[in-house]
PDB file of C-alpha atoms in Angstrom:
ATOM      1  CA  GLN A   1      -0.094   0.214   0.059  1.00  0.00           C
ATOM      2  CA  GLN A   2       2.948   2.102   0.229  1.00  0.00           C
ATOM      3  CA  GLN A   3       4.040   1.891  -3.346  1.00  0.00           C
ATOM      4  CA  VAL A   4       3.701   4.464  -6.086  1.00  0.00           C
ATOM      5  CA  LYS A   5       3.660   3.375  -9.567  1.00  0.00           C
ATOM      6  CA  GLN A   6       5.015   5.275 -12.386  1.00  0.00           C
ATOM      7  CA  SER A   7       4.836   5.215 -15.969  1.00  0.00           C
ATOM      8  CA  PRO A   8       6.184   5.207 -18.585  1.00  0.00           C
ATOM      9  CA  GLN A   9       9.671   4.105 -17.775  1.00  0.00           C
ATOM     10  CA  SER A  10      11.296   5.940 -20.561  1.00  0.00           C
ATOM     11  CA  LEU A  11      10.093   8.759 -23.108  1.00  0.00           C
ATOM     12  CA  ILE A  12      11.576  10.240 -26.093  1.00  0.00           C
ATOM     13  CA  VAL A  13       9.897  13.506 -27.380  1.00  0.00           C
ATOM     14  CA  GLN A  14      10.863  16.168 -30.031  1.00  0.00           C
ATOM     15  CA  LYS A  15      11.788  19.582 -28.684  1.00  0.00           C
ATOM     16  CA  GLY A  16       8.673  21.583 -28.432  1.00  0.00           C
ATOM     17  CA  GLY A  17       6.463  18.446 -27.412  1.00  0.00           C
ATOM     18  CA  ILE A  18       4.537  17.686 -24.235  1.00  0.00           C
ATOM     19  CA  PRO A  19       5.691  14.869 -22.405  1.00  0.00           C
ATOM     20  CA  ILE A  20       3.472  13.331 -19.799  1.00  0.00           C
ATOM     21  CA  ILE A  21       4.334  11.001 -16.904  1.00  0.00           C
ATOM     22  CA  ASN A  22       1.918   9.375 -14.765  1.00  0.00           C
ATOM     23  CA  CYS A  23       1.870   8.017 -11.312  1.00  0.00           C
ATOM     24  CA  ALA A  24      -0.759   6.176  -9.237  1.00  0.00           C
ATOM     25  CA  TYR A  25      -0.929   5.486  -5.635  1.00  0.00           C
ATOM     26  CA  GLU A  26      -2.964   3.271  -3.222  1.00  0.00           C
ATOM     27  CA  ASN A  27      -2.490   4.917   0.211  1.00  0.00           C
ATOM     28  CA  THR A  28      -5.189   7.337   0.833  1.00  0.00           C
ATOM     29  CA  ALA A  29      -3.222   8.701   3.746  1.00  0.00           C
ATOM     30  CA  PHE A  30      -0.839  10.387   1.191  1.00  0.00           C
ATOM     31  CA  ASP A  31      -1.448  14.240   1.336  1.00  0.00           C
ATOM     32  CA  TYR A  32       1.672  15.441  -0.507  1.00  0.00           C
ATOM     33  CA  PHE A  33       2.784  14.661  -4.080  1.00  0.00           C
ATOM     34  CA  PRO A  34       6.084  16.011  -5.403  1.00  0.00           C
ATOM     35  CA  TRP A  35       7.896  15.570  -8.524  1.00  0.00           C
ATOM     36  CA  TYR A  36      11.743  15.420  -8.460  1.00  0.00           C
ATOM     37  CA  GLN A  37      14.138  15.777 -11.370  1.00  0.00           C
ATOM     38  CA  GLN A  38      17.315  14.151 -11.412  1.00  0.00           C
ATOM     39  CA  PHE A  39      20.446  14.583 -13.714  1.00  0.00           C
ATOM     40  CA  PRO A  40      23.207  12.206 -13.984  1.00  0.00           C
ATOM     41  CA  GLY A  41      25.522  12.193 -10.984  1.00  0.00           C
ATOM     42  CA  LYS A  42      23.242  14.601  -8.883  1.00  0.00           C
ATOM     43  CA  GLY A  43      20.683  14.214  -6.194  1.00  0.00           C
ATOM     44  CA  PRO A  44      17.026  14.512  -6.770  1.00  0.00           C
ATOM     45  CA  ALA A  45      15.811  18.116  -6.972  1.00  0.00           C
ATOM     46  CA  LEU A  46      12.247  19.240  -6.264  1.00  0.00           C
ATOM     47  CA  LEU A  47      10.504  20.367  -9.496  1.00  0.00           C
ATOM     48  CA  ILE A  48       6.863  21.074  -8.407  1.00  0.00           C
ATOM     49  CA  ALA A  49       4.687  19.570  -5.846  1.00  0.00           C
ATOM     50  CA  ILE A  50       0.891  19.322  -5.090  1.00  0.00           C
ATOM     51  CA  ARG A  51      -1.359  18.702  -2.176  1.00  0.00           C
ATOM     52  CA  PRO A  52      -4.942  16.964  -2.757  1.00  0.00           C
ATOM     53  CA  ASP A  53      -6.981  19.974  -2.185  1.00  0.00           C
ATOM     54  CA  VAL A  54      -6.472  21.274  -5.755  1.00  0.00           C
ATOM     55  CA  SER A  55      -6.796  19.494  -9.063  1.00  0.00           C
ATOM     56  CA  GLU A  56      -3.882  21.071 -10.913  1.00  0.00           C
ATOM     57  CA  LYS A  57      -0.776  23.194 -10.125  1.00  0.00           C
ATOM     58  CA  LYS A  58       1.444  25.131 -12.626  1.00  0.00           C
ATOM     59  CA  GLU A  59       4.922  26.325 -12.282  1.00  0.00           C
ATOM     60  CA  GLY A  60       6.513  27.805 -15.397  1.00  0.00           C
ATOM     61  CA  ARG A  61       6.409  24.967 -18.109  1.00  0.00           C
ATOM     62  CA  PHE A  62       5.615  22.309 -15.571  1.00  0.00           C
ATOM     63  CA  THR A  63       2.246  21.340 -14.528  1.00  0.00           C
ATOM     64  CA  ILE A  64       0.879  18.591 -11.974  1.00  0.00           C
ATOM     65  CA  SER A  65      -2.686  17.253 -12.579  1.00  0.00           C
ATOM     66  CA  PHE A  66      -4.125  15.367  -9.712  1.00  0.00           C
ATOM     67  CA  ASN A  67      -7.135  13.126  -9.766  1.00  0.00           C
ATOM     68  CA  LYS A  68      -7.823  12.248  -6.201  1.00  0.00           C
ATOM     69  CA  SER A  69     -10.791   9.873  -6.844  1.00  0.00           C
ATOM     70  CA  ALA A  70      -8.513   7.952  -9.263  1.00  0.00           C
ATOM     71  CA  LYS A  71      -5.688   8.326  -7.013  1.00  0.00           C
ATOM     72  CA  GLN A  72      -3.610   9.417  -9.830  1.00  0.00           C
ATOM     73  CA  PHE A  73      -1.348  12.403 -10.596  1.00  0.00           C
ATOM     74  CA  SER A  74       0.569  13.338 -13.581  1.00  0.00           C
ATOM     75  CA  LEU A  75       3.451  15.622 -14.848  1.00  0.00           C
ATOM     76  CA  HIS A  76       3.245  17.668 -17.854  1.00  0.00           C
ATOM     77  CA  ILE A  77       6.194  19.413 -19.517  1.00  0.00           C
ATOM     78  CA  MET A  78       5.253  22.111 -22.005  1.00  0.00           C
ATOM     79  CA  ASP A  79       7.350  23.138 -24.745  1.00  0.00           C
ATOM     80  CA  SER A  80      10.020  20.555 -23.752  1.00  0.00           C
ATOM     81  CA  GLN A  81      13.785  21.407 -24.157  1.00  0.00           C
ATOM     82  CA  PRO A  82      16.936  19.074 -24.618  1.00  0.00           C
ATOM     83  CA  GLY A  83      17.744  20.665 -21.271  1.00  0.00           C
ATOM     84  CA  ASP A  84      15.026  18.967 -19.705  1.00  0.00           C
ATOM     85  CA  SER A  85      16.413  15.451 -20.634  1.00  0.00           C
ATOM     86  CA  ALA A  86      16.530  13.910 -17.100  1.00  0.00           C
ATOM     87  CA  THR A  87      15.097  11.302 -14.952  1.00  0.00           C
ATOM     88  CA  TYR A  88      11.739  12.330 -13.247  1.00  0.00           C
ATOM     89  CA  PHE A  89      10.304  10.685 -10.114  1.00  0.00           C
ATOM     90  CA  CYS A  90       6.919  11.278  -8.581  1.00  0.00           C
ATOM     91  CA  ALA A  91       6.773  10.708  -5.105  1.00  0.00           C
ATOM     92  CA  ALA A  92       4.248  10.689  -2.227  1.00  0.00           C
ATOM     93  CA  SER A  93       4.097  11.094   1.562  1.00  0.00           C
ATOM     94  CA  GLY A  94       1.382  11.411   4.223  1.00  0.00           C
ATOM     95  CA  GLY A  95       1.417  13.074   7.513  1.00  0.00           C
ATOM     96  CA  GLY A  96       4.919  13.949   7.323  1.00  0.00           C
ATOM     97  CA  SER A  97       6.254  10.529   7.077  1.00  0.00           C
ATOM     98  CA  ARG A  98       8.676   9.028   4.499  1.00  0.00           C
ATOM     99  CA  LEU A  99       8.622  10.064   0.729  1.00  0.00           C
ATOM    100  CA  THR A 100       7.941   6.923  -1.363  1.00  0.00           C
ATOM    101  CA  PHE A 101       9.303   7.374  -4.851  1.00  0.00           C
ATOM    102  CA  GLY A 102       7.968   6.018  -8.082  1.00  0.00           C
ATOM    103  CA  GLU A 103      10.344   3.891 -10.417  1.00  0.00           C
ATOM    104  CA  GLY A 104      11.414   6.888 -12.424  1.00  0.00           C
ATOM    105  CA  THR A 105      11.095   8.039 -15.909  1.00  0.00           C
ATOM    106  CA  GLN A 106      13.851   8.640 -18.126  1.00  0.00           C
ATOM    107  CA  LEU A 107      12.981  11.317 -20.544  1.00  0.00           C
ATOM    108  CA  THR A 108      14.930  12.269 -23.714  1.00  0.00           C
ATOM    109  CA  VAL A 109      14.103  15.604 -25.692  1.00  0.00           C
ATOM    110  CA  ASN A 110      15.732  15.525 -29.040  1.00  0.00           C
ATOM    111  CA  PRO A 111      16.668  18.793 -30.624  1.00  0.00           C
TER     112      PRO A 111
ATOM    113  CA  GLU B   1      21.254  29.073  -2.192  1.00  0.00           C
ATOM    114  CA  PRO B   2      21.980  26.854   0.748  1.00  0.00           C
ATOM    115  CA  GLU B   3      22.502  23.135  -0.253  1.00  0.00           C
ATOM    116  CA  VAL B   4      23.215  19.764   1.474  1.00  0.00           C
ATOM    117  CA  THR B   5      26.679  18.634   1.048  1.00  0.00           C
ATOM    118  CA  GLN B   6      27.944  15.032   1.226  1.00  0.00           C
ATOM    119  CA  THR B   7      31.335  13.490   1.551  1.00  0.00           C
ATOM    120  CA  PRO B   8      33.258  11.687   0.075  1.00  0.00           C
ATOM    121  CA  SER B   9      31.358  11.507  -3.382  1.00  0.00           C
ATOM    122  CA  HIS B  10      32.778   8.198  -4.074  1.00  0.00           C
ATOM    123  CA  GLN B  11      33.773   5.473  -1.574  1.00  0.00           C
ATOM    124  CA  VAL B  12      35.218   2.135  -2.545  1.00  0.00           C
ATOM    125  CA  THR B  13      35.446  -0.374   0.284  1.00  0.00           C
ATOM    126  CA  GLN B  14      35.950  -4.175   0.715  1.00  0.00           C
ATOM    127  CA  MET B  15      33.007  -6.482   1.929  1.00  0.00           C
ATOM    128  CA  GLY B  16      32.921  -6.576   5.555  1.00  0.00           C
ATOM    129  CA  GLN B  17      34.600  -3.191   6.247  1.00  0.00           C
ATOM    130  CA  GLU B  18      32.679  -0.369   8.007  1.00  0.00           C
ATOM    131  CA  VAL B  19      31.979   2.785   6.173  1.00  0.00           C
ATOM    132  CA  ILE B  20      30.878   6.257   7.407  1.00  0.00           C
ATOM    133  CA  LEU B  21      28.966   8.560   4.958  1.00  0.00           C
ATOM    134  CA  ARG B  22      29.106  12.164   5.947  1.00  0.00           C
ATOM    135  CA  CYS B  23      26.331  14.958   5.282  1.00  0.00           C
ATOM    136  CA  VAL B  24      26.188  18.547   6.172  1.00  0.00           C
ATOM    137  CA  PRO B  25      22.315  19.428   6.164  1.00  0.00           C
ATOM    138  CA  ILE B  26      20.913  22.913   5.373  1.00  0.00           C
ATOM    139  CA  SER B  27      22.030  24.867   8.784  1.00  0.00           C
ATOM    140  CA  ASN B  28      18.220  25.830   9.841  1.00  0.00           C
ATOM    141  CA  HIS B  29      16.800  22.490   9.036  1.00  0.00           C
ATOM    142  CA  LEU B  30      15.366  20.090  11.509  1.00  0.00           C
ATOM    143  CA  TYR B  31      14.536  16.827   9.763  1.00  0.00           C
ATOM    144  CA  PHE B  32      17.377  14.553   8.245  1.00  0.00           C
ATOM    145  CA  TYR B  33      17.101  11.631   5.924  1.00  0.00           C
ATOM    146  CA  TRP B  34      19.211   9.089   4.425  1.00  0.00           C
ATOM    147  CA  TYR B  35      17.786   7.432   1.059  1.00  0.00           C
ATOM    148  CA  ARG B  36      19.586   5.157  -1.424  1.00  0.00           C
ATOM    149  CA  GLN B  37      19.406   4.273  -5.084  1.00  0.00           C
ATOM    150  CA  ILE B  38      20.748   1.177  -6.538  1.00  0.00           C
ATOM    151  CA  LEU B  39      21.999   1.859 -10.081  1.00  0.00           C
ATOM    152  CA  GLY B  40      19.130   2.217 -12.462  1.00  0.00           C
ATOM    153  CA  GLN B  41      16.407   1.808  -9.633  1.00  0.00           C
ATOM    154  CA  LYS B  42      14.199   4.020  -7.725  1.00  0.00           C
ATOM    155  CA  VAL B  43      15.116   6.160  -4.669  1.00  0.00           C
ATOM    156  CA  GLU B  44      14.406   4.272  -1.612  1.00  0.00           C
ATOM    157  CA  PHE B  45      14.017   5.413   2.050  1.00  0.00           C
ATOM    158  CA  LEU B  46      16.325   4.291   4.829  1.00  0.00           C
ATOM    159  CA  VAL B  47      15.719   6.458   7.905  1.00  0.00           C
ATOM    160  CA  SER B  48      14.624   9.731   9.272  1.00  0.00           C
ATOM    161  CA  PHE B  49      16.057  11.681  12.099  1.00  0.00           C
ATOM    162  CA  TYR B  50      14.552  14.352  14.176  1.00  0.00           C
ATOM    163  CA  ASN B  51      15.304  15.839  17.618  1.00  0.00           C
ATOM    164  CA  ASN B  52      18.464  13.564  17.918  1.00  0.00           C
ATOM    165  CA  GLU B  53      16.594  10.438  17.351  1.00  0.00           C
ATOM    166  CA  ILE B  54      15.507   8.154  14.602  1.00  0.00           C
ATOM    167  CA  SER B  55      11.746   9.074  13.785  1.00  0.00           C
ATOM    168  CA  GLU B  56      11.229   6.497  11.097  1.00  0.00           C
ATOM    169  CA  LYS B  57      13.178   3.620   9.479  1.00  0.00           C
ATOM    170  CA  SER B  58      12.540   1.222   6.655  1.00  0.00           C
ATOM    171  CA  GLU B  59      13.067  -2.481   6.427  1.00  0.00           C
ATOM    172  CA  ILE B  60      16.234  -1.998   4.872  1.00  0.00           C
ATOM    173  CA  PHE B  61      17.717  -0.118   7.733  1.00  0.00           C
ATOM    174  CA  ASP B  62      18.734  -3.326   9.732  1.00  0.00           C
ATOM    175  CA  ASP B  63      21.243  -3.611  12.673  1.00  0.00           C
ATOM    176  CA  GLN B  64      24.076  -2.989  10.298  1.00  0.00           C
ATOM    177  CA  PHE B  65      22.933   0.675   9.777  1.00  0.00           C
ATOM    178  CA  SER B  66      23.127   3.493  12.244  1.00  0.00           C
ATOM    179  CA  VAL B  67      23.006   7.397  12.142  1.00  0.00           C
ATOM    180  CA  GLU B  68      24.378   9.991  14.301  1.00  0.00           C
ATOM    181  CA  ARG B  69      24.241  13.752  14.405  1.00  0.00           C
ATOM    182  CA  PRO B  70      27.661  14.209  16.361  1.00  0.00           C
ATOM    183  CA  ASP B  71      27.681  17.831  16.470  1.00  0.00           C
ATOM    184  CA  GLY B  72      25.413  20.649  15.455  1.00  0.00           C
ATOM    185  CA  SER B  73      26.318  20.333  11.707  1.00  0.00           C
ATOM    186  CA  ASN B  74      27.092  16.864  10.653  1.00  0.00           C
ATOM    187  CA  PHE B  75      24.717  13.854   9.944  1.00  0.00           C
ATOM    188  CA  THR B  76      26.240  10.461   9.297  1.00  0.00           C
ATOM    189  CA  LEU B  77      25.194   7.127   7.939  1.00  0.00           C
ATOM    190  CA  LYS B  78      27.398   4.209   9.351  1.00  0.00           C
ATOM    191  CA  ILE B  79      27.340   0.815   7.727  1.00  0.00           C
ATOM    192  CA  ARG B  80      29.024  -1.597  10.249  1.00  0.00           C
ATOM    193  CA  SER B  81      30.046  -4.589   7.747  1.00  0.00           C
ATOM    194  CA  THR B  82      29.512  -3.846   4.368  1.00  0.00           C
ATOM    195  CA  LYS B  83      27.833  -6.344   1.742  1.00  0.00           C
ATOM    196  CA  LEU B  84      28.091  -6.392  -1.884  1.00  0.00           C
ATOM    197  CA  GLU B  85      24.404  -5.283  -2.129  1.00  0.00           C
ATOM    198  CA  ASP B  86      24.990  -2.307  -0.342  1.00  0.00           C
ATOM    199  CA  SER B  87      26.710  -0.983  -3.402  1.00  0.00           C
ATOM    200  CA  ALA B  88      24.441   2.177  -4.332  1.00  0.00           C
ATOM    201  CA  MET B  89      24.153   5.937  -4.189  1.00  0.00           C
ATOM    202  CA  TYR B  90      23.412   7.290  -0.539  1.00  0.00           C
ATOM    203  CA  PHE B  91      21.462  10.653  -0.592  1.00  0.00           C
ATOM    204  CA  CYS B  92      21.338  12.709   2.310  1.00  0.00           C
ATOM    205  CA  ALA B  93      18.408  14.963   2.624  1.00  0.00           C
ATOM    206  CA  SER B  94      17.163  17.698   4.980  1.00  0.00           C
ATOM    207  CA  SER B  95      14.041  19.662   5.458  1.00  0.00           C
ATOM    208  CA  VAL B  96      12.186  22.157   7.550  1.00  0.00           C
ATOM    209  CA  SER B  97       8.989  20.351   6.833  1.00  0.00           C
ATOM    210  CA  SER B  98       8.756  19.825   3.317  1.00  0.00           C
ATOM    211  CA  PRO B  99      10.013  19.873   0.571  1.00  0.00           C
ATOM    212  CA  LEU B 100      13.126  17.579   1.180  1.00  0.00           C
ATOM    213  CA  HIS B 101      16.336  19.107  -0.219  1.00  0.00           C
ATOM    214  CA  PHE B 102      18.763  16.370  -1.389  1.00  0.00           C
ATOM    215  CA  GLY B 103      22.738  16.399  -1.757  1.00  0.00           C
ATOM    216  CA  ASN B 104      24.468  15.036  -4.629  1.00  0.00           C
ATOM    217  CA  GLY B 105      25.174  11.698  -3.118  1.00  0.00           C
ATOM    218  CA  THR B 106      27.849   9.388  -2.177  1.00  0.00           C
ATOM    219  CA  ARG B 107      28.435   6.514  -4.725  1.00  0.00           C
ATOM    220  CA  LEU B 108      29.460   3.258  -2.456  1.00  0.00           C
ATOM    221  CA  THR B 109      31.048   0.445  -4.343  1.00  0.00           C
ATOM    222  CA  VAL B 110      31.605  -2.537  -2.005  1.00  0.00           C
ATOM    223  CA  THR B 111      34.110  -4.986  -3.617  1.00  0.00           C
TER     224      THR B 111
END
């Protein structure tokens, strides 16, 4: 019940495309859903996060869509750029407890 | 911008040896964490630490592991007798509440 399922495992888009990465969770006690971006040799860096009281959050080119009833959330990257090529992890936590990460999506944005 | 710093960046050790991984969290943060990432896999929670004691630990964090905050700035992870399967990236993180801020990790290679 602690698991967070992420898909796809890898994704290739052209520059300007809109990659979408999806995550699903089981634990209804989760109340914090961040997305992390990780470049090779670096630690995960927070990109954007949402709480279940809203269905969408935008920060720059990054948007989280959240569907509480379906227990799913997704990351959309508008106007993707080659510099967005990285591994993206969704995560979830509840009541300040541990962050549970998804399996990661390796995104490649071709020029 | 303040950041979490980890040393060393790469540690090679022989099976059965003890290793200590070091972290300097962001100075006003109160919660400290260790996560690990086996190559190509997701980031996994090991332990959280607050008010000078472990607040939560995962099933991975067995008796071989220990954490310590020996002074006001450092936070360490000790593995008493390393195994081959301990080879991974170990990330330290800190927070005030959320979000977690991660360091760039220590790559531990057990031979």
